[in-house]
PDB file of C-alpha atoms in Angstrom:
ATOM      1  CA  ASP P   1     -47.626  91.451  44.344  1.00  0.00           C
ATOM      2  CA  THR P   2     -51.357  91.784  44.319  1.00  0.00           C
ATOM      3  CA  GLY P   3     -51.939  92.894  40.575  1.00  0.00           C
ATOM      4  CA  VAL P   4     -52.659  91.433  37.693  1.00  0.00           C
ATOM      5  CA  SER P   5     -49.981  89.223  36.061  1.00  0.00           C
ATOM      6  CA  GLN P   6     -49.597  87.411  33.084  1.00  0.00           C
ATOM      7  CA  ASP P   7     -47.970  84.272  31.172  1.00  0.00           C
ATOM      8  CA  PRO P   8     -45.816  84.943  28.946  1.00  0.00           C
ATOM      9  CA  ARG P   9     -44.316  88.492  28.520  1.00  0.00           C
ATOM     10  CA  HIS P  10     -43.319  87.654  25.171  1.00  0.00           C
ATOM     11  CA  LYS P  11     -43.946  84.822  22.571  1.00  0.00           C
ATOM     12  CA  ILE P  12     -42.583  84.189  19.232  1.00  0.00           C
ATOM     13  CA  THR P  13     -44.229  81.115  17.375  1.00  0.00           C
ATOM     14  CA  LYS P  14     -44.440  80.461  13.483  1.00  0.00           C
ATOM     15  CA  ARG P  15     -47.383  81.129  11.682  1.00  0.00           C
ATOM     16  CA  GLY P  16     -49.703  77.672  11.872  1.00  0.00           C
ATOM     17  CA  GLN P  17     -48.415  77.150  15.454  1.00  0.00           C
ATOM     18  CA  ASN P  18     -50.890  77.077  18.458  1.00  0.00           C
ATOM     19  CA  VAL P  19     -50.201  80.014  21.128  1.00  0.00           C
ATOM     20  CA  THR P  20     -51.376  79.706  24.921  1.00  0.00           C
ATOM     21  CA  PHE P  21     -51.702  82.685  27.340  1.00  0.00           C
ATOM     22  CA  ARG P  22     -52.612  82.550  30.635  1.00  0.00           C
ATOM     23  CA  CYS P  23     -53.565  85.673  33.381  1.00  0.00           C
ATOM     24  CA  ASP P  24     -53.937  85.465  36.752  1.00  0.00           C
ATOM     25  CA  PRO P  25     -56.444  88.689  37.962  1.00  0.00           C
ATOM     26  CA  ILE P  26     -56.767  90.585  41.371  1.00  0.00           C
ATOM     27  CA  SER P  27     -57.980  87.594  43.460  1.00  0.00           C
ATOM     28  CA  GLU P  28     -61.284  89.676  44.512  1.00  0.00           C
ATOM     29  CA  HIS P  29     -62.044  90.160  40.809  1.00  0.00           C
ATOM     30  CA  ASN P  30     -64.345  88.431  39.598  1.00  0.00           C
ATOM     31  CA  ARG P  31     -64.733  90.354  36.283  1.00  0.00           C
ATOM     32  CA  LEU P  32     -62.045  89.650  33.673  1.00  0.00           C
ATOM     33  CA  TYR P  33     -61.224  91.245  30.151  1.00  0.00           C
ATOM     34  CA  TRP P  34     -59.147  90.475  27.283  1.00  0.00           C
ATOM     35  CA  TYR P  35     -57.900  93.510  24.665  1.00  0.00           C
ATOM     36  CA  ARG P  36     -55.566  93.202  22.138  1.00  0.00           C
ATOM     37  CA  GLN P  37     -53.580  96.027  21.573  1.00  0.00           C
ATOM     38  CA  THR P  38     -51.252  96.883  18.188  1.00  0.00           C
ATOM     39  CA  LEU P  39     -48.237  99.100  17.266  1.00  0.00           C
ATOM     40  CA  GLY P  40     -49.895 102.723  17.549  1.00  0.00           C
ATOM     41  CA  GLN P  41     -53.596 102.217  19.002  1.00  0.00           C
ATOM     42  CA  GLY P  42     -55.266 101.657  21.912  1.00  0.00           C
ATOM     43  CA  PRO P  43     -56.320  98.457  23.088  1.00  0.00           C
ATOM     44  CA  GLU P  44     -59.599  96.459  21.721  1.00  0.00           C
ATOM     45  CA  PHE P  45     -61.452  94.656  23.903  1.00  0.00           C
ATOM     46  CA  LEU P  46     -61.825  90.865  23.007  1.00  0.00           C
ATOM     47  CA  THR P  47     -64.054  89.040  25.500  1.00  0.00           C
ATOM     48  CA  TYR P  48     -65.366  89.385  28.960  1.00  0.00           C
ATOM     49  CA  PHE P  49     -65.929  86.915  31.749  1.00  0.00           C
ATOM     50  CA  GLN P  50     -68.002  87.481  35.011  1.00  0.00           C
ATOM     51  CA  ASN P  51     -66.982  84.620  37.274  1.00  0.00           C
ATOM     52  CA  GLU P  52     -66.591  81.569  34.812  1.00  0.00           C
ATOM     53  CA  ALA P  53     -68.930  82.547  32.571  1.00  0.00           C
ATOM     54  CA  GLN P  54     -67.994  84.397  29.009  1.00  0.00           C
ATOM     55  CA  LEU P  55     -70.466  86.602  28.488  1.00  0.00           C
ATOM     56  CA  GLU P  56     -69.489  88.917  25.430  1.00  0.00           C
ATOM     57  CA  LYS P  57     -67.066  88.809  22.870  1.00  0.00           C
ATOM     58  CA  SER P  58     -65.655  90.842  20.020  1.00  0.00           C
ATOM     59  CA  ARG P  59     -66.066  90.288  16.071  1.00  0.00           C
ATOM     60  CA  LEU P  60     -62.559  90.526  16.465  1.00  0.00           C
ATOM     61  CA  LEU P  61     -62.107  86.873  18.289  1.00  0.00           C
ATOM     62  CA  SER P  62     -62.278  84.417  15.243  1.00  0.00           C
ATOM     63  CA  ASP P  63     -63.086  81.310  15.795  1.00  0.00           C
ATOM     64  CA  ARG P  64     -59.264  80.534  15.879  1.00  0.00           C
ATOM     65  CA  PHE P  65     -59.610  82.579  19.549  1.00  0.00           C
ATOM     66  CA  SER P  66     -60.588  80.583  22.278  1.00  0.00           C
ATOM     67  CA  ALA P  67     -60.514  81.966  25.979  1.00  0.00           C
ATOM     68  CA  GLU P  68     -61.596  80.006  28.799  1.00  0.00           C
ATOM     69  CA  ARG P  69     -61.853  80.960  32.805  1.00  0.00           C
ATOM     70  CA  PRO P  70     -62.330  77.426  34.814  1.00  0.00           C
ATOM     71  CA  LYS P  71     -63.456  78.232  38.151  1.00  0.00           C
ATOM     72  CA  GLY P  72     -63.613  81.616  37.850  1.00  0.00           C
ATOM     73  CA  SER P  73     -60.175  82.339  39.011  1.00  0.00           C
ATOM     74  CA  PHE P  74     -56.951  82.371  36.062  1.00  0.00           C
ATOM     75  CA  SER P  75     -58.139  82.792  32.439  1.00  0.00           C
ATOM     76  CA  THR P  76     -56.293  81.276  29.290  1.00  0.00           C
ATOM     77  CA  LEU P  77     -56.682  82.475  25.818  1.00  0.00           C
ATOM     78  CA  GLU P  78     -55.598  79.815  22.922  1.00  0.00           C
ATOM     79  CA  ILE P  79     -54.962  80.875  19.330  1.00  0.00           C
ATOM     80  CA  GLN P  80     -54.900  78.583  16.854  1.00  0.00           C
ATOM     81  CA  ARG P  81     -52.944  78.130  13.696  1.00  0.00           C
ATOM     82  CA  THR P  82     -51.407  81.474  14.323  1.00  0.00           C
ATOM     83  CA  GLU P  83     -51.505  84.411  11.298  1.00  0.00           C
ATOM     84  CA  GLN P  84     -49.092  87.111  10.783  1.00  0.00           C
ATOM     85  CA  GLY P  85     -51.872  89.272  11.538  1.00  0.00           C
ATOM     86  CA  ASP P  86     -52.734  87.844  14.886  1.00  0.00           C
ATOM     87  CA  SER P  87     -48.745  89.890  15.973  1.00  0.00           C
ATOM     88  CA  ALA P  88     -49.945  92.282  18.875  1.00  0.00           C
ATOM     89  CA  MET P  89     -49.916  93.152  22.593  1.00  0.00           C
ATOM     90  CA  TYR P  90     -52.398  90.944  24.442  1.00  0.00           C
ATOM     91  CA  LEU P  91     -53.474  92.357  27.640  1.00  0.00           C
ATOM     92  CA  CYS P  92     -55.775  91.497  30.204  1.00  0.00           C
ATOM     93  CA  ALA P  93     -57.523  93.472  33.195  1.00  0.00           C
ATOM     94  CA  SER P  94     -59.572  92.882  36.110  1.00  0.00           C
ATOM     95  CA  SER P  95     -61.994  94.435  37.961  1.00  0.00           C
ATOM     96  CA  SER P  96     -64.848  94.076  41.125  1.00  0.00           C
ATOM     97  CA  GLY P  97     -68.014  96.058  39.056  1.00  0.00           C
ATOM     98  CA  THR P  98     -68.422  97.664  42.362  1.00  0.00           C
ATOM     99  CA  GLY P  99     -67.977 101.152  44.491  1.00  0.00           C
ATOM    100  CA  GLY P 100     -69.406 102.954  41.673  1.00  0.00           C
ATOM    101  CA  THR P 101     -65.961 103.326  39.381  1.00  0.00           C
ATOM    102  CA  SER P 102     -64.644 100.683  36.511  1.00  0.00           C
ATOM    103  CA  GLY P 103     -61.521 100.359  37.899  1.00  0.00           C
ATOM    104  CA  GLN P 104     -60.104  98.325  35.134  1.00  0.00           C
ATOM    105  CA  PHE P 105     -56.634  96.834  36.493  1.00  0.00           C
ATOM    106  CA  PHE P 106     -54.481  95.850  33.628  1.00  0.00           C
ATOM    107  CA  GLY P 107     -51.605  93.455  33.357  1.00  0.00           C
ATOM    108  CA  PRO P 108     -48.573  93.944  31.731  1.00  0.00           C
ATOM    109  CA  GLY P 109     -49.506  92.006  28.751  1.00  0.00           C
ATOM    110  CA  THR P 110     -48.126  89.412  26.487  1.00  0.00           C
ATOM    111  CA  ARG P 111     -46.633  90.522  23.272  1.00  0.00           C
ATOM    112  CA  LEU P 112     -46.912  87.712  20.638  1.00  0.00           C
ATOM    113  CA  THR P 113     -44.760  87.886  17.598  1.00  0.00           C
ATOM    114  CA  VAL P 114     -45.824  85.304  14.496  1.00  0.00           C
ATOM    115  CA  LEU P 115     -42.913  85.155  11.834  1.00  0.00           C
TER     116      LEU P 115
ATOM    117  CA  GLN Q   1     -65.500 102.029  13.843  1.00  0.00           C
ATOM    118  CA  GLN Q   2     -63.442 104.663  15.937  1.00  0.00           C
ATOM    119  CA  GLN Q   3     -65.995 105.533  18.556  1.00  0.00           C
ATOM    120  CA  VAL Q   4     -63.209 107.506  20.404  1.00  0.00           C
ATOM    121  CA  LYS Q   5     -61.302 110.592  18.422  1.00  0.00           C
ATOM    122  CA  GLN Q   6     -57.959 111.092  20.690  1.00  0.00           C
ATOM    123  CA  SER Q   7     -55.474 113.986  19.879  1.00  0.00           C
ATOM    124  CA  PRO Q   8     -52.994 115.403  19.223  1.00  0.00           C
ATOM    125  CA  GLN Q   9     -50.862 112.163  18.430  1.00  0.00           C
ATOM    126  CA  SER Q  10     -47.917 113.135  19.851  1.00  0.00           C
ATOM    127  CA  LEU Q  11     -47.394 116.440  22.305  1.00  0.00           C
ATOM    128  CA  ILE Q  12     -43.667 117.827  23.218  1.00  0.00           C
ATOM    129  CA  VAL Q  13     -43.948 119.781  26.468  1.00  0.00           C
ATOM    130  CA  GLN Q  14     -41.270 121.545  28.344  1.00  0.00           C
ATOM    131  CA  LYS Q  15     -40.624 120.779  31.932  1.00  0.00           C
ATOM    132  CA  GLY Q  16     -42.868 122.875  33.824  1.00  0.00           C
ATOM    133  CA  GLY Q  17     -45.691 123.617  31.050  1.00  0.00           C
ATOM    134  CA  ILE Q  18     -49.208 122.270  30.775  1.00  0.00           C
ATOM    135  CA  SER Q  19     -50.173 119.460  28.514  1.00  0.00           C
ATOM    136  CA  ILE Q  20     -53.350 119.286  27.135  1.00  0.00           C
ATOM    137  CA  ILE Q  21     -54.727 115.967  25.379  1.00  0.00           C
ATOM    138  CA  ASN Q  22     -58.327 115.829  23.857  1.00  0.00           C
ATOM    139  CA  CYS Q  23     -61.197 113.366  23.156  1.00  0.00           C
ATOM    140  CA  ALA Q  24     -64.553 113.473  21.424  1.00  0.00           C
ATOM    141  CA  TYR Q  25     -66.710 110.657  21.930  1.00  0.00           C
ATOM    142  CA  GLU Q  26     -69.815 109.505  19.820  1.00  0.00           C
ATOM    143  CA  ASN Q  27     -71.671 106.712  21.417  1.00  0.00           C
ATOM    144  CA  THR Q  28     -74.475 108.942  23.882  1.00  0.00           C
ATOM    145  CA  ALA Q  29     -74.181 105.955  26.017  1.00  0.00           C
ATOM    146  CA  PHE Q  30     -70.918 106.066  27.276  1.00  0.00           C
ATOM    147  CA  ASP Q  31     -71.053 107.428  30.974  1.00  0.00           C
ATOM    148  CA  TYR Q  32     -67.568 107.016  31.978  1.00  0.00           C
ATOM    149  CA  PHE Q  33     -64.517 108.487  30.979  1.00  0.00           C
ATOM    150  CA  PRO Q  34     -60.961 107.212  32.300  1.00  0.00           C
ATOM    151  CA  TRP Q  35     -57.843 108.149  31.117  1.00  0.00           C
ATOM    152  CA  TYR Q  36     -54.635 105.836  31.257  1.00  0.00           C
ATOM    153  CA  GLN Q  37     -50.989 106.086  30.796  1.00  0.00           C
ATOM    154  CA  GLN Q  38     -48.698 103.313  29.769  1.00  0.00           C
ATOM    155  CA  PHE Q  39     -45.484 103.071  29.370  1.00  0.00           C
ATOM    156  CA  PRO Q  40     -43.534 101.037  27.118  1.00  0.00           C
ATOM    157  CA  GLY Q  41     -43.751  97.459  27.598  1.00  0.00           C
ATOM    158  CA  LYS Q  42     -45.885  97.881  30.325  1.00  0.00           C
ATOM    159  CA  GLY Q  43     -50.035  97.435  30.267  1.00  0.00           C
ATOM    160  CA  PRO Q  44     -52.122 100.934  30.842  1.00  0.00           C
ATOM    161  CA  ALA Q  45     -52.444 102.220  34.256  1.00  0.00           C
ATOM    162  CA  LEU Q  46     -55.598 104.528  35.526  1.00  0.00           C
ATOM    163  CA  LEU Q  47     -54.382 107.821  36.257  1.00  0.00           C
ATOM    164  CA  ILE Q  48     -58.055 109.695  36.574  1.00  0.00           C
ATOM    165  CA  ALA Q  49     -61.658 109.291  35.981  1.00  0.00           C
ATOM    166  CA  ILE Q  50     -64.664 111.105  35.144  1.00  0.00           C
ATOM    167  CA  ARG Q  51     -68.411 110.817  35.542  1.00  0.00           C
ATOM    168  CA  PRO Q  52     -70.802 113.281  33.071  1.00  0.00           C
ATOM    169  CA  ASP Q  53     -72.652 114.149  36.243  1.00  0.00           C
ATOM    170  CA  VAL Q  54     -69.371 116.501  37.081  1.00  0.00           C
ATOM    171  CA  SER Q  55     -67.612 119.089  34.767  1.00  0.00           C
ATOM    172  CA  GLU Q  56     -64.131 118.619  36.108  1.00  0.00           C
ATOM    173  CA  LYS Q  57     -62.479 116.257  38.500  1.00  0.00           C
ATOM    174  CA  LYS Q  58     -58.601 117.069  39.386  1.00  0.00           C
ATOM    175  CA  GLU Q  59     -56.199 114.507  41.448  1.00  0.00           C
ATOM    176  CA  GLY Q  60     -52.985 116.215  42.180  1.00  0.00           C
ATOM    177  CA  ARG Q  61     -51.866 118.007  38.909  1.00  0.00           C
ATOM    178  CA  PHE Q  62     -54.179 115.919  36.179  1.00  0.00           C
ATOM    179  CA  THR Q  63     -57.685 117.365  35.769  1.00  0.00           C
ATOM    180  CA  ILE Q  64     -60.094 116.037  32.977  1.00  0.00           C
ATOM    181  CA  SER Q  65     -62.429 118.623  32.019  1.00  0.00           C
ATOM    182  CA  PHE Q  66     -65.762 117.145  30.721  1.00  0.00           C
ATOM    183  CA  ASN Q  67     -68.608 118.890  28.479  1.00  0.00           C
ATOM    184  CA  LYS Q  68     -71.162 116.278  28.238  1.00  0.00           C
ATOM    185  CA  SER Q  69     -73.053 118.772  25.575  1.00  0.00           C
ATOM    186  CA  ALA Q  70     -70.264 118.525  23.056  1.00  0.00           C
ATOM    187  CA  LYS Q  71     -69.539 115.051  23.763  1.00  0.00           C
ATOM    188  CA  GLN Q  72     -65.974 115.962  24.480  1.00  0.00           C
ATOM    189  CA  PHE Q  73     -63.573 115.463  27.281  1.00  0.00           C
ATOM    190  CA  SER Q  74     -59.849 116.441  28.183  1.00  0.00           C
ATOM    191  CA  LEU Q  75     -57.180 115.867  29.972  1.00  0.00           C
ATOM    192  CA  HIS Q  76     -55.088 118.524  31.569  1.00  0.00           C
ATOM    193  CA  ILE Q  77     -51.588 117.792  32.939  1.00  0.00           C
ATOM    194  CA  MET Q  78     -50.156 120.926  35.365  1.00  0.00           C
ATOM    195  CA  ASP Q  79     -46.481 121.328  35.821  1.00  0.00           C
ATOM    196  CA  SER Q  80     -45.579 118.237  33.165  1.00  0.00           C
ATOM    197  CA  GLN Q  81     -42.340 116.476  34.614  1.00  0.00           C
ATOM    198  CA  PRO Q  82     -40.239 114.251  32.505  1.00  0.00           C
ATOM    199  CA  GLY Q  83     -41.281 111.256  34.604  1.00  0.00           C
ATOM    200  CA  ASP Q  84     -45.076 112.262  33.051  1.00  0.00           C
ATOM    201  CA  SER Q  85     -43.491 111.157  29.493  1.00  0.00           C
ATOM    202  CA  ALA Q  86     -45.786 108.356  28.389  1.00  0.00           C
ATOM    203  CA  THR Q  87     -48.803 107.626  26.077  1.00  0.00           C
ATOM    204  CA  TYR Q  88     -51.793 108.833  27.352  1.00  0.00           C
ATOM    205  CA  PHE Q  89     -55.338 106.673  26.126  1.00  0.00           C
ATOM    206  CA  CYS Q  90     -59.003 108.001  26.721  1.00  0.00           C
ATOM    207  CA  ALA Q  91     -61.353 105.316  27.151  1.00  0.00           C
ATOM    208  CA  ALA Q  92     -64.976 105.624  27.854  1.00  0.00           C
ATOM    209  CA  THR Q  93     -67.620 102.887  28.709  1.00  0.00           C
ATOM    210  CA  PRO Q  94     -71.442 102.744  29.417  1.00  0.00           C
ATOM    211  CA  PHE Q  95     -70.700 101.605  32.789  1.00  0.00           C
ATOM    212  CA  LEU Q  96     -73.252 103.051  35.346  1.00  0.00           C
ATOM    213  CA  THR Q  97     -75.832 102.316  33.510  1.00  0.00           C
ATOM    214  CA  LEU Q  98     -75.303  98.577  33.418  1.00  0.00           C
ATOM    215  CA  ASP Q  99     -76.425  96.042  34.786  1.00  0.00           C
ATOM    216  CA  ARG Q 100     -74.911  95.852  38.363  1.00  0.00           C
ATOM    217  CA  LEU Q 101     -74.440  92.083  38.139  1.00  0.00           C
ATOM    218  CA  PHE Q 102     -73.444  90.947  34.873  1.00  0.00           C
ATOM    219  CA  GLY Q 103     -72.766  94.309  32.652  1.00  0.00           C
ATOM    220  CA  ASN Q 104     -69.524  94.601  30.585  1.00  0.00           C
ATOM    221  CA  GLU Q 105     -67.494  97.620  31.420  1.00  0.00           C
ATOM    222  CA  LYS Q 106     -65.593  96.875  28.465  1.00  0.00           C
ATOM    223  CA  LEU Q 107     -63.793 100.169  27.622  1.00  0.00           C
ATOM    224  CA  THR Q 108     -63.150 101.773  24.176  1.00  0.00           C
ATOM    225  CA  PHE Q 109     -59.934 103.573  23.787  1.00  0.00           C
ATOM    226  CA  GLY Q 110     -59.017 106.477  22.002  1.00  0.00           C
ATOM    227  CA  THR Q 111     -55.783 105.782  19.251  1.00  0.00           C
ATOM    228  CA  GLY Q 112     -53.152 107.730  21.981  1.00  0.00           C
ATOM    229  CA  THR Q 113     -51.067 110.420  22.594  1.00  0.00           C
ATOM    230  CA  ARG Q 114     -47.403 109.724  23.016  1.00  0.00           C
ATOM    231  CA  LEU Q 115     -46.360 112.924  25.422  1.00  0.00           C
ATOM    232  CA  THR Q 116     -42.442 113.805  25.619  1.00  0.00           C
ATOM    233  CA  ILE Q 117     -41.818 116.383  28.539  1.00  0.00           C
ATOM    234  CA  ILE Q 118     -38.289 117.632  27.677  1.00  0.00           C
ATOM    235  CA  PRO Q 119     -36.156 119.881  29.802  1.00  0.00           C
TER     236      PRO Q 119
END
């Protein structure tokens, strides 16, 4: 399967714990995005990487959130001191940014539940 | 700040009928409008997209109609089938005017429409 993959698919944690999610984009895609989706809502942009450079962060990304993309390949999203309001589906997407079309391909997401 | 408004929130259509979902945007910088289909427990999947230099785009049973002056666009699903039952999201991005090397194609999504096709 050459699509976007995310791990884990589900994560249950207690409030105050740290969690880390991983995203593996489509191999030839140099652009990587993180979105957050809460129940009944559309995905909301969190942050964007062009290769290894993090070029934009949303105001939604508080200081407790950090994302990295070492070597411009896979990416990790870490949430420190989780809060119940962090419960959501965290989606990763990638694109090549070429060809005149914005084809962002999404992974299956990581569903986070904070108890 | 919701920049893309989507309606209806839910829609029930009989098999074989036409499903219509509407979206309106505010940001005039948006110039690329994709639609995504999402099944429960899955990530959104790109369905069809349109640029503002055309008023309509058709791919199989799916058609996007675009009205630039009204800043509105809609998805029509012809001959709706039970397998089309899913949540549909419209989205918008300023893709075409972005810097080619470093432009952020971030998508602004609507709130979604839960479509149910009944026999």
